[in-house]
mmCIF file of C-alpha atoms in Angstrom:
data_model
loop_
_atom_site.group_PDB
_atom_site.id
_atom_site.type_symbol
_atom_site.label_atom_id
_atom_site.label_comp_id
_atom_site.label_asym_id
_atom_site.label_seq_id
_atom_site.Cartn_x
_atom_site.Cartn_y
_atom_site.Cartn_z
ATOM 1 C CA MET A 1463 0.000 0.000 0.000
ATOM 2 C CA THR A 1464 2.181 2.855 -1.217
ATOM 3 C CA VAL A 1465 2.185 5.949 -3.348
ATOM 4 C CA LYS A 1466 5.428 6.827 -5.058
ATOM 5 C CA LEU A 1467 6.542 10.443 -5.516
ATOM 6 C CA VAL A 1468 9.509 10.957 -7.844
ATOM 7 C CA LEU A 1469 11.608 14.115 -7.927
ATOM 8 C CA ARG A 1470 14.800 14.371 -10.019
ATOM 9 C CA GLY A 1471 15.176 10.584 -9.973
ATOM 10 C CA LYS A 1472 14.733 10.342 -6.197
ATOM 11 C CA GLU A 1473 11.787 8.209 -5.051
ATOM 12 C CA TYR A 1474 9.700 8.777 -1.937
ATOM 13 C CA GLU A 1475 7.229 6.140 -0.772
ATOM 14 C CA LEU A 1476 4.202 7.242 1.226
ATOM 15 C CA LYS A 1477 0.959 5.849 2.515
ATOM 16 C CA PRO A 1478 -2.008 6.407 0.188
ATOM 17 C CA GLY A 1479 -5.053 8.402 1.230
ATOM 18 C CA MET A 1480 -3.370 11.727 1.896
ATOM 19 C CA THR A 1481 -3.768 14.802 -0.279
ATOM 20 C CA LEU A 1482 -0.883 15.836 -2.499
ATOM 21 C CA ARG A 1483 -0.286 18.844 -0.238
ATOM 22 C CA GLN A 1484 -0.089 16.680 2.901
ATOM 23 C CA SER A 1485 2.188 14.224 1.095
ATOM 24 C CA LEU A 1486 4.588 16.987 0.040
ATOM 25 C CA PHE A 1487 4.855 18.325 3.586
ATOM 26 C CA LYS A 1488 5.456 14.753 4.810
ATOM 27 C CA ILE A 1489 8.636 14.540 2.711
ATOM 28 C CA ASP A 1490 9.632 18.113 3.596
ATOM 29 C CA LEU A 1491 8.898 19.656 0.214
ATOM 30 C CA GLN A 1492 7.248 23.032 -0.169
ATOM 31 C CA PRO A 1493 4.159 22.871 -2.414
ATOM 32 C CA GLU A 1494 5.269 26.161 -3.989
ATOM 33 C CA ALA A 1495 8.523 24.601 -5.134
ATOM 34 C CA VAL A 1496 7.131 21.751 -7.222
ATOM 35 C CA LEU A 1497 4.445 20.795 -9.703
ATOM 36 C CA ALA A 1498 2.927 17.324 -9.638
ATOM 37 C CA THR A 1499 1.844 15.231 -12.598
ATOM 38 C CA ARG A 1500 -0.193 12.050 -12.793
ATOM 39 C CA ASP A 1501 0.034 10.276 -16.162
ATOM 40 C CA GLY A 1502 1.519 13.418 -17.655
ATOM 41 C CA GLU A 1503 -1.292 15.728 -16.465
ATOM 42 C CA LEU A 1504 -0.865 18.363 -13.777
ATOM 43 C CA ILE A 1505 -2.841 17.795 -10.600
ATOM 44 C CA THR A 1506 -3.888 20.200 -7.843
ATOM 45 C CA GLU A 1507 -2.844 19.974 -4.204
ATOM 46 C CA ASP A 1508 -6.207 18.731 -2.946
ATOM 47 C CA GLU A 1509 -6.016 15.487 -4.964
ATOM 48 C CA ILE A 1510 -6.064 12.355 -2.810
ATOM 49 C CA LEU A 1511 -3.198 10.062 -3.764
ATOM 50 C CA GLN A 1512 -4.275 6.471 -4.350
ATOM 51 C CA ASP A 1513 -2.522 3.170 -3.722
ATOM 52 C CA GLY A 1514 -0.063 2.211 -6.466
ATOM 53 C CA GLU A 1515 0.108 5.636 -8.038
ATOM 54 C CA VAL A 1516 3.347 7.169 -9.278
ATOM 55 C CA ILE A 1517 3.350 10.964 -9.064
ATOM 56 C CA LYS A 1518 6.096 12.724 -10.964
ATOM 57 C CA LEU A 1519 7.235 15.973 -9.368
ATOM 58 C CA VAL A 1520 8.768 18.798 -11.374
ATOM 59 C CA ALA A 1521 11.070 21.201 -9.524
ATOM 60 C CA VAL A 1522 10.229 24.790 -10.384
ATOM 61 C CA ILE A 1523 12.939 26.803 -8.608
ATOM 62 C CA SER A 1524 15.830 28.020 -10.678
ATOM 63 C CA GLY A 1525 18.350 30.696 -10.018
ATOM 64 C CA GLY A 1526 21.938 31.509 -9.490
ATOM 65 C CA MET B 21 -10.982 21.238 -7.512
ATOM 66 C CA LYS B 22 -12.844 22.875 -10.387
ATOM 67 C CA CYS B 23 -11.902 25.620 -12.821
ATOM 68 C CA ARG B 24 -13.455 28.885 -11.701
ATOM 69 C CA LYS B 25 -14.222 29.880 -15.292
ATOM 70 C CA CYS B 26 -15.824 26.720 -16.721
ATOM 71 C CA GLY B 27 -16.277 24.192 -13.906
ATOM 72 C CA GLU B 28 -14.067 21.572 -15.580
ATOM 73 C CA LYS B 29 -11.343 19.823 -13.591
ATOM 74 C CA ALA B 30 -8.663 22.341 -12.540
ATOM 75 C CA VAL B 31 -4.997 21.594 -13.183
ATOM 76 C CA ILE B 32 -3.575 24.456 -11.150
ATOM 77 C CA ASN B 33 -4.600 26.314 -8.038
ATOM 78 C CA MET B 34 -3.096 29.750 -7.448
ATOM 79 C CA ARG B 35 -3.662 30.266 -3.757
ATOM 80 C CA GLN B 36 -2.430 33.866 -3.834
ATOM 81 C CA HIS B 37 -5.267 34.737 -6.230
ATOM 82 C CA LYS B 38 -7.777 32.213 -4.830
ATOM 83 C CA LEU B 39 -8.008 31.025 -8.420
ATOM 84 C CA ALA B 40 -8.084 27.475 -9.782
ATOM 85 C CA LEU B 41 -8.077 27.005 -13.571
ATOM 86 C CA CYS B 42 -8.265 24.239 -16.143
ATOM 87 C CA LYS B 43 -5.546 23.911 -18.795
ATOM 88 C CA THR B 44 -7.417 25.890 -21.458
ATOM 89 C CA HIS B 45 -8.226 28.813 -19.188
ATOM 90 C CA PHE B 46 -4.775 28.852 -17.569
ATOM 91 C CA LEU B 47 -3.119 29.047 -20.999
ATOM 92 C CA ASP B 48 -5.318 32.059 -21.763
ATOM 93 C CA TRP B 49 -4.901 33.631 -18.346
ATOM 94 C CA ILE B 50 -1.075 33.822 -18.389
ATOM 95 C CA PRO B 51 -0.780 35.855 -21.634
ATOM 96 C CA GLY B 52 -3.679 38.017 -20.448
ATOM 97 C CA GLN B 53 -1.886 38.808 -17.210
ATOM 98 C CA THR B 54 1.388 39.441 -19.023
ATOM 99 C CA GLN B 55 -0.319 41.873 -21.391
ATOM 100 C CA ARG B 56 -1.899 43.612 -18.407
ATOM 101 C CA PHE B 57 1.500 44.169 -16.770
ATOM 102 C CA ILE B 58 3.143 45.258 -20.048
ATOM 103 C CA GLU B 59 0.495 47.991 -20.236
ATOM 104 C CA LYS B 60 0.343 48.834 -16.525
ATOM 105 C CA TYR B 61 4.089 49.443 -16.253
ATOM 106 C CA ARG B 62 4.311 50.940 -19.778
ATOM 107 C CA MET B 63 6.941 48.421 -20.820
ATOM 108 C CA PHE B 64 6.509 48.626 -24.605
ATOM 109 C CA GLY B 65 3.879 49.032 -27.273
ATOM 110 C CA PRO B 66 2.734 46.802 -30.137
ATOM 111 C CA GLN B 67 4.808 48.711 -32.696
ATOM 112 C CA GLU B 68 8.050 48.514 -30.771
ATOM 113 C CA ARG B 69 10.801 46.003 -31.486
ATOM 114 C CA VAL B 70 11.524 43.717 -28.568
ATOM 115 C CA LEU B 71 14.646 41.666 -27.882
ATOM 116 C CA VAL B 72 14.040 38.724 -25.550
ATOM 117 C CA ALA B 73 17.044 37.408 -23.636
ATOM 118 C CA VAL B 74 16.609 33.629 -23.742
ATOM 119 C CA SER B 75 18.609 31.117 -21.742
ATOM 120 C CA GLY B 76 16.817 27.921 -22.743
ATOM 121 C CA GLY B 77 15.104 27.860 -19.349
ATOM 122 C CA LYS B 78 11.372 27.745 -18.648
ATOM 123 C CA ASP B 79 10.901 31.450 -17.921
ATOM 124 C CA SER B 80 12.614 33.030 -20.884
ATOM 125 C CA LEU B 81 11.278 30.537 -23.437
ATOM 126 C CA SER B 82 7.773 30.887 -21.997
ATOM 127 C CA LEU B 83 8.060 34.667 -22.130
ATOM 128 C CA TRP B 84 9.098 34.511 -25.782
ATOM 129 C CA ASP B 85 6.185 32.159 -26.478
ATOM 130 C CA ILE B 86 3.742 34.514 -24.726
ATOM 131 C CA LEU B 87 5.001 37.592 -26.617
ATOM 132 C CA TRP B 88 4.779 35.646 -29.891
ATOM 133 C CA ARG B 89 1.205 34.580 -29.071
ATOM 134 C CA LEU B 90 0.336 38.187 -28.182
ATOM 135 C CA GLY B 91 1.608 39.330 -31.584
ATOM 136 C CA TYR B 92 4.657 41.354 -30.537
ATOM 137 C CA GLN B 93 7.690 41.759 -32.794
ATOM 138 C CA ALA B 94 10.015 39.805 -30.528
ATOM 139 C CA ASP B 95 13.406 38.450 -31.560
ATOM 140 C CA GLY B 96 15.552 36.310 -29.281
ATOM 141 C CA LEU B 97 19.090 36.569 -28.001
ATOM 142 C CA TYR B 98 20.921 33.505 -26.741
ATOM 143 C CA ILE B 99 24.344 33.892 -25.127
ATOM 144 C CA GLY B 100 26.584 30.807 -25.275
ATOM 145 C CA LEU B 101 28.469 30.896 -21.990
ATOM 146 C CA GLY B 102 30.582 27.788 -22.486
ATOM 147 C CA ILE B 103 29.402 26.115 -19.287
ATOM 148 C CA ASP B 104 29.580 22.344 -19.335
ATOM 149 C CA GLY B 105 29.495 21.078 -15.741
ATOM 150 C CA GLY B 106 29.306 17.498 -16.999
ATOM 151 C CA LEU B 107 25.842 18.185 -18.411
ATOM 152 C CA ASN B 108 26.706 19.960 -21.676
ATOM 153 C CA TYR B 109 24.716 22.717 -20.016
ATOM 154 C CA SER B 110 25.341 25.509 -22.537
ATOM 155 C CA SER B 111 25.210 23.392 -25.683
ATOM 156 C CA GLU B 112 21.995 21.703 -24.569
ATOM 157 C CA SER B 113 20.305 24.985 -23.644
ATOM 158 C CA GLN B 114 21.350 26.443 -27.016
ATOM 159 C CA ARG B 115 19.965 23.407 -28.839
ATOM 160 C CA LEU B 116 16.602 23.736 -27.081
ATOM 161 C CA THR B 117 16.470 27.478 -27.776
ATOM 162 C CA GLN B 118 17.209 26.939 -31.466
ATOM 163 C CA ILE B 119 14.499 24.278 -31.740
ATOM 164 C CA PHE B 120 12.027 26.636 -30.049
ATOM 165 C CA ALA B 121 12.847 29.475 -32.477
ATOM 166 C CA GLU B 122 12.705 27.215 -35.549
ATOM 167 C CA GLN B 123 9.324 25.772 -34.547
ATOM 168 C CA ARG B 124 7.855 29.283 -34.463
ATOM 169 C CA ASP B 125 9.940 30.760 -37.259
ATOM 170 C CA LEU B 126 11.394 33.378 -34.920
ATOM 171 C CA LYS B 127 14.648 35.268 -35.339
ATOM 172 C CA LEU B 128 17.366 34.248 -32.886
ATOM 173 C CA HIS B 129 20.685 36.030 -32.339
ATOM 174 C CA ILE B 130 23.399 33.809 -30.915
ATOM 175 C CA VAL B 131 26.501 35.252 -29.291
ATOM 176 C CA ASN B 132 29.150 32.758 -28.286
ATOM 177 C CA VAL B 133 31.333 34.165 -25.512
ATOM 178 C CA LEU B 134 34.332 31.988 -26.379
ATOM 179 C CA GLU B 135 34.252 32.982 -30.069
ATOM 180 C CA ASN B 136 33.746 36.683 -29.319
ATOM 181 C CA TYR B 137 35.991 37.197 -26.320
ATOM 182 C CA GLY B 138 38.446 34.304 -26.431
ATOM 183 C CA GLU B 139 37.382 32.550 -23.231
ATOM 184 C CA THR B 140 34.395 30.740 -21.771
ATOM 185 C CA ILE B 141 32.765 32.075 -18.610
ATOM 186 C CA PRO B 142 34.446 29.488 -16.348
ATOM 187 C CA GLU B 143 37.819 30.346 -17.937
ATOM 188 C CA MET B 144 37.284 34.081 -17.440
ATOM 189 C CA ALA B 145 36.273 33.409 -13.849
ATOM 190 C CA GLN B 146 39.437 31.418 -13.183
ATOM 191 C CA ARG B 147 41.635 34.200 -14.522
ATOM 192 C CA THR B 148 40.044 37.159 -12.745
ATOM 193 C CA THR B 149 39.570 38.136 -9.109
ATOM 194 C CA ARG B 150 35.913 38.891 -9.828
ATOM 195 C CA GLY B 151 35.334 35.225 -10.499
ATOM 196 C CA LYS B 152 37.172 33.870 -7.488
ATOM 197 C CA GLY B 153 35.280 30.928 -6.103
ATOM 198 C CA LYS B 154 32.265 31.132 -8.408
ATOM 199 C CA PRO B 155 31.790 32.419 -11.961
ATOM 200 C CA CYS B 156 28.331 33.929 -11.284
ATOM 201 C CA SER B 157 29.563 37.520 -10.997
ATOM 202 C CA VAL B 158 31.596 37.223 -14.234
ATOM 203 C CA CYS B 159 28.595 35.603 -15.908
ATOM 204 C CA GLY B 160 26.209 38.368 -14.820
ATOM 205 C CA LEU B 161 28.560 41.124 -15.950
ATOM 206 C CA THR B 162 29.111 39.441 -19.325
ATOM 207 C CA LYS B 163 25.427 38.803 -19.967
ATOM 208 C CA ARG B 164 24.443 42.402 -19.079
ATOM 209 C CA HIS B 165 27.131 43.744 -21.407
ATOM 210 C CA ILE B 166 26.217 41.497 -24.350
ATOM 211 C CA MET B 167 22.463 41.988 -23.944
ATOM 212 C CA ASN B 168 22.876 45.748 -23.993
ATOM 213 C CA ARG B 169 25.321 45.580 -26.929
ATOM 214 C CA ILE B 170 23.105 43.421 -29.131
ATOM 215 C CA ALA B 171 20.001 45.455 -28.290
ATOM 216 C CA ARG B 172 21.821 48.670 -29.277
ATOM 217 C CA GLU B 173 23.367 47.226 -32.436
ATOM 218 C CA GLY B 174 19.998 45.860 -33.537
ATOM 219 C CA ALA B 175 18.228 49.151 -32.676
ATOM 220 C CA TYR B 176 15.715 47.329 -30.461
ATOM 221 C CA ASP B 177 13.376 49.533 -28.436
ATOM 222 C CA VAL B 178 13.465 47.334 -25.380
ATOM 223 C CA LEU B 179 15.293 44.352 -23.946
ATOM 224 C CA VAL B 180 13.114 41.970 -21.951
ATOM 225 C CA THR B 181 14.095 39.232 -19.547
ATOM 226 C CA GLY B 182 12.137 36.326 -18.072
ATOM 227 C CA HIS B 183 12.504 37.357 -14.408
ATOM 228 C CA ASN B 184 9.446 36.092 -12.555
ATOM 229 C CA LEU B 185 7.988 37.193 -9.232
ATOM 230 C CA ASP B 186 10.075 34.705 -7.251
ATOM 231 C CA ASP B 187 13.246 36.067 -8.863
ATOM 232 C CA GLU B 188 12.227 39.619 -8.013
ATOM 233 C CA ALA B 189 11.158 38.775 -4.459
ATOM 234 C CA ALA B 190 14.432 36.889 -3.828
ATOM 235 C CA VAL B 191 16.522 39.808 -5.108
ATOM 236 C CA LEU B 192 14.459 42.243 -3.056
ATOM 237 C CA PHE B 193 14.845 40.041 0.011
ATOM 238 C CA GLY B 194 18.637 39.966 -0.402
ATOM 239 C CA ASN B 195 18.890 43.699 -0.996
ATOM 240 C CA THR B 196 16.650 44.411 1.993
ATOM 241 C CA LEU B 197 18.570 42.085 4.311
ATOM 242 C CA ASN B 198 21.698 44.003 3.421
ATOM 243 C CA TRP B 199 20.030 47.409 2.879
ATOM 244 C CA ILE B 200 21.695 48.055 -0.448
ATOM 245 C CA PRO B 201 20.093 51.380 -1.399
ATOM 246 C CA GLY B 202 21.488 51.589 -4.950
ATOM 247 C CA TYR B 203 20.001 48.240 -5.918
ATOM 248 C CA LEU B 204 16.692 48.979 -4.193
ATOM 249 C CA VAL B 205 16.333 52.261 -6.092
ATOM 250 C CA ARG B 206 16.950 50.515 -9.404
ATOM 251 C CA GLN B 207 14.763 47.428 -8.903
ATOM 252 C CA GLY B 208 11.440 47.500 -10.712
ATOM 253 C CA PRO B 209 9.456 46.196 -13.690
ATOM 254 C CA VAL B 210 11.191 48.681 -16.018
ATOM 255 C CA LEU B 211 14.715 50.080 -16.022
ATOM 256 C CA GLU B 212 14.685 53.207 -18.134
ATOM 257 C CA ALA B 213 17.437 53.937 -20.657
ATOM 258 C CA ASN B 214 18.301 57.131 -18.811
ATOM 259 C CA ARG B 215 21.948 57.254 -19.864
ATOM 260 C CA PRO B 216 23.571 57.274 -23.313
ATOM 261 C CA GLY B 217 24.536 53.762 -24.336
ATOM 262 C CA LEU B 218 21.844 52.093 -22.237
ATOM 263 C CA VAL B 219 18.876 50.225 -23.622
ATOM 264 C CA ARG B 220 15.501 50.216 -21.863
ATOM 265 C CA LYS B 221 14.889 46.968 -19.967
ATOM 266 C CA ALA B 222 11.633 45.371 -18.863
ATOM 267 C CA LYS B 223 10.433 42.276 -17.006
ATOM 268 C CA PRO B 224 6.950 41.333 -18.222
ATOM 269 C CA LEU B 225 6.718 38.286 -15.895
ATOM 270 C CA CYS B 226 7.644 40.213 -12.744
ATOM 271 C CA ARG B 227 4.254 39.563 -11.127
ATOM 272 C CA ILE B 228 3.833 35.931 -12.136
ATOM 273 C CA TYR B 229 4.941 33.189 -9.737
ATOM 274 C CA GLU B 230 7.748 30.854 -10.788
ATOM 275 C CA ARG B 231 5.466 27.858 -10.232
ATOM 276 C CA GLU B 232 2.959 29.255 -12.712
ATOM 277 C CA MET B 233 5.689 29.824 -15.299
ATOM 278 C CA ALA B 234 6.827 26.212 -14.971
ATOM 279 C CA ALA B 235 3.199 25.095 -15.326
ATOM 280 C CA TYR B 236 2.823 27.266 -18.431
ATOM 281 C CA ALA B 237 5.945 25.733 -20.026
ATOM 282 C CA LEU B 238 4.729 22.207 -19.266
ATOM 283 C CA MET B 239 1.219 22.814 -20.545
ATOM 284 C CA ARG B 240 2.470 24.484 -23.722
ATOM 285 C CA GLY B 241 4.835 21.569 -24.342
ATOM 286 C CA ILE B 242 7.873 23.847 -24.312
ATOM 287 C CA GLU B 243 11.020 21.785 -24.038
ATOM 288 C CA TYR B 244 13.336 23.689 -21.705
ATOM 289 C CA ILE B 245 16.566 22.914 -19.895
ATOM 290 C CA TYR B 246 15.451 21.293 -16.674
ATOM 291 C CA ASP B 247 18.878 20.914 -15.118
ATOM 292 C CA GLU B 248 20.022 23.824 -13.031
ATOM 293 C CA CYS B 249 23.186 25.693 -14.011
ATOM 294 C CA PRO B 250 25.952 23.659 -12.315
ATOM 295 C CA TYR B 251 27.215 26.810 -10.636
ATOM 296 C CA ALA B 252 23.815 27.755 -9.183
ATOM 297 C CA GLU B 253 23.921 24.985 -6.575
ATOM 298 C CA GLY B 254 23.932 26.479 -3.104
ATOM 299 C CA SER B 255 23.353 30.001 -4.434
ATOM 300 C CA LYS B 256 21.885 32.688 -2.220
ATOM 301 C CA SER B 257 19.016 33.364 -4.605
ATOM 302 C CA ILE B 258 17.838 29.740 -4.389
ATOM 303 C CA TYR B 259 18.145 29.831 -0.605
ATOM 304 C CA TYR B 260 16.078 33.034 -0.446
ATOM 305 C CA LYS B 261 13.459 31.501 -2.719
ATOM 306 C CA GLU B 262 13.174 28.490 -0.429
ATOM 307 C CA LEU B 263 12.732 30.735 2.595
ATOM 308 C CA LEU B 264 10.084 32.803 0.827
ATOM 309 C CA ASN B 265 8.261 29.637 -0.245
ATOM 310 C CA LYS B 266 8.038 28.522 3.386
ATOM 311 C CA LEU B 267 6.429 31.853 4.176
ATOM 312 C CA GLU B 268 4.130 31.515 1.172
ATOM 313 C CA ALA B 269 2.937 28.085 2.330
ATOM 314 C CA ASP B 270 1.595 29.631 5.548
ATOM 315 C CA ARG B 271 0.562 32.973 4.079
ATOM 316 C CA PRO B 272 -0.584 32.649 0.454
ATOM 317 C CA GLY B 273 0.262 35.850 -1.376
ATOM 318 C CA ALA B 274 3.166 36.808 0.921
ATOM 319 C CA LYS B 275 5.700 36.926 -1.938
ATOM 320 C CA LEU B 276 3.448 39.003 -4.150
ATOM 321 C CA SER B 277 2.586 41.350 -1.305
ATOM 322 C CA PHE B 278 6.288 41.791 -0.436
ATOM 323 C CA TYR B 279 7.089 42.843 -4.001
ATOM 324 C CA LEU B 280 4.021 44.997 -4.595
ATOM 325 C CA SER B 281 4.377 46.782 -1.259
ATOM 326 C CA PHE B 282 7.967 47.557 -2.180
ATOM 327 C CA LEU B 283 6.915 49.020 -5.547
ATOM 328 C CA GLN B 284 4.256 51.101 -3.808
ATOM 329 C CA ALA B 285 6.727 52.311 -1.166
ATOM 330 C CA LYS B 286 9.130 53.299 -3.925
ATOM 331 C CA LYS B 287 6.380 55.151 -5.743
ATOM 332 C CA ASN B 288 5.549 56.953 -2.506
ATOM 333 C CA GLY B 289 9.123 58.210 -2.278
ATOM 334 C CA LEU B 290 10.570 55.858 0.327
ATOM 335 C CA PHE B 291 13.749 55.443 -1.710
ATOM 336 C CA ALA B 292 15.366 58.649 -2.936
ATOM 337 C CA GLN B 293 17.258 58.624 -6.233
ATOM 338 C CA ALA B 294 20.183 60.090 -4.290
ATOM 339 C CA ALA B 295 20.435 56.726 -2.516
ATOM 340 C CA ASP B 296 21.903 55.315 -5.710
ATOM 341 C CA PRO B 297 25.495 56.556 -5.664
ATOM 342 C CA ASP B 298 26.181 55.455 -9.249
ATOM 343 C CA ILE B 299 23.298 57.211 -10.932
ATOM 344 C CA GLU B 300 24.858 60.678 -11.257
ATOM 345 C CA LEU B 301 28.397 59.507 -11.762
ATOM 346 C CA LEU B 302 28.136 57.334 -14.834
ATOM 347 C CA HIS B 303 30.833 57.696 -17.480
ATOM 348 C CA THR B 304 31.087 56.278 -20.985
ATOM 349 C CA CYS B 305 33.510 53.442 -21.615
ATOM 350 C CA PRO B 306 35.912 54.588 -24.379
ATOM 351 C CA THR B 307 36.147 51.035 -25.746
ATOM 352 C CA CYS B 308 32.554 49.815 -25.921
ATOM 353 C CA GLY B 309 30.518 52.997 -25.390
ATOM 354 C CA GLN B 310 28.460 51.538 -22.554
ATOM 355 C CA PRO B 311 28.010 53.392 -19.255
ATOM 356 C CA THR B 312 30.402 52.665 -16.412
ATOM 357 C CA SER B 313 30.620 53.899 -12.839
ATOM 358 C CA ALA B 314 34.288 54.966 -13.038
ATOM 359 C CA PRO B 315 36.254 56.919 -15.661
ATOM 360 C CA GLY B 316 38.107 54.754 -18.193
ATOM 361 C CA GLU B 317 37.228 51.314 -19.464
ATOM 362 C CA CYS B 318 34.206 49.518 -18.020
ATOM 363 C CA ALA B 319 34.573 46.399 -15.885
ATOM 364 C CA PHE B 320 33.657 44.151 -18.796
ATOM 365 C CA CYS B 321 36.235 45.598 -21.193
ATOM 366 C CA ARG B 322 38.893 45.414 -18.509
ATOM 367 C CA MET B 323 38.012 41.788 -17.876
ATOM 368 C CA THR B 324 37.895 40.469 -21.398
ATOM 369 C CA VAL B 325 40.705 39.570 -23.725
ATOM 370 C CA LYS B 326 39.424 40.371 -27.159
ATOM 371 C CA ILE B 327 40.300 38.382 -30.210
ATOM 372 C CA VAL B 328 41.629 40.702 -32.894
ATOM 373 C CA GLU B 329 40.001 39.647 -36.098
#
């Protein structure tokens, strides 16, 4: 029973049933700093993540 | 969550605006907002020629795409910095920029630093005290010089960059932490060409969050360089952005409010022009003709070793 979040090749496994926003905080990521996609489509922070899903995260911060 | 405009499934929620939108309405909303800010801050008009500084990243390519969709006469300028970092960073960003321009039949100027000045940015940084430790200062100086040069040579009315709200808020945060009056006086959506040799500069995305710009690039299918510049790791600007994003998570709109309140304070006279020590003392570089804060050659001309053709 896991949801997988993937950011820059790094995988995070979480329990299903939480919202995307809650899941991001759980792995210490700021919701403002990433976008999340499910099957290539962007999803909003209130989406409940289901068992077996793979959510691809896109980092949005750039600078230098 | 549903799109506020049509009730379809939303793909993005902008908490600072209390606005959730579907893909179709978001892709309309971003150019609409950009146009609004171009007009509000009197950046440029539909008849003016615009030069867009493009890096191959999400912000600058998206800005070029938006201006193209809005019908502006916008050409691009890509500066090849010669940064590899094990990622072919510069060559890959140039490739993506060229593909973008070809797909839309847009004119792209390419200036290769190595070919023009004899050294790559990392090489220049190694040779000079300015670049000690990190090449970012050398890179910034070089890009500002080349952008201004190409805009002048091409007789463009305005040079635009893809700085988004997070960029502006991070810079403002840094300048406020250190109370750097000269930089605070100069920061804004438009930098007027108030000295000979300077080209007017504008930032049409200055009120749009970085997250929204990334979403725009993804939804438009713009292929941009996703890897960060190898020298940006651990940079202050990224650290400031992370801090501001923590604040934003608790107080939606905090970043926007910080920037807008600053612009309002400036408009109300909080920062006097006299606080900028360089403004009255600019000289003209005898070599390149661009303004410089001290008599004689500018910092860029002193730094570069030119190839005599």
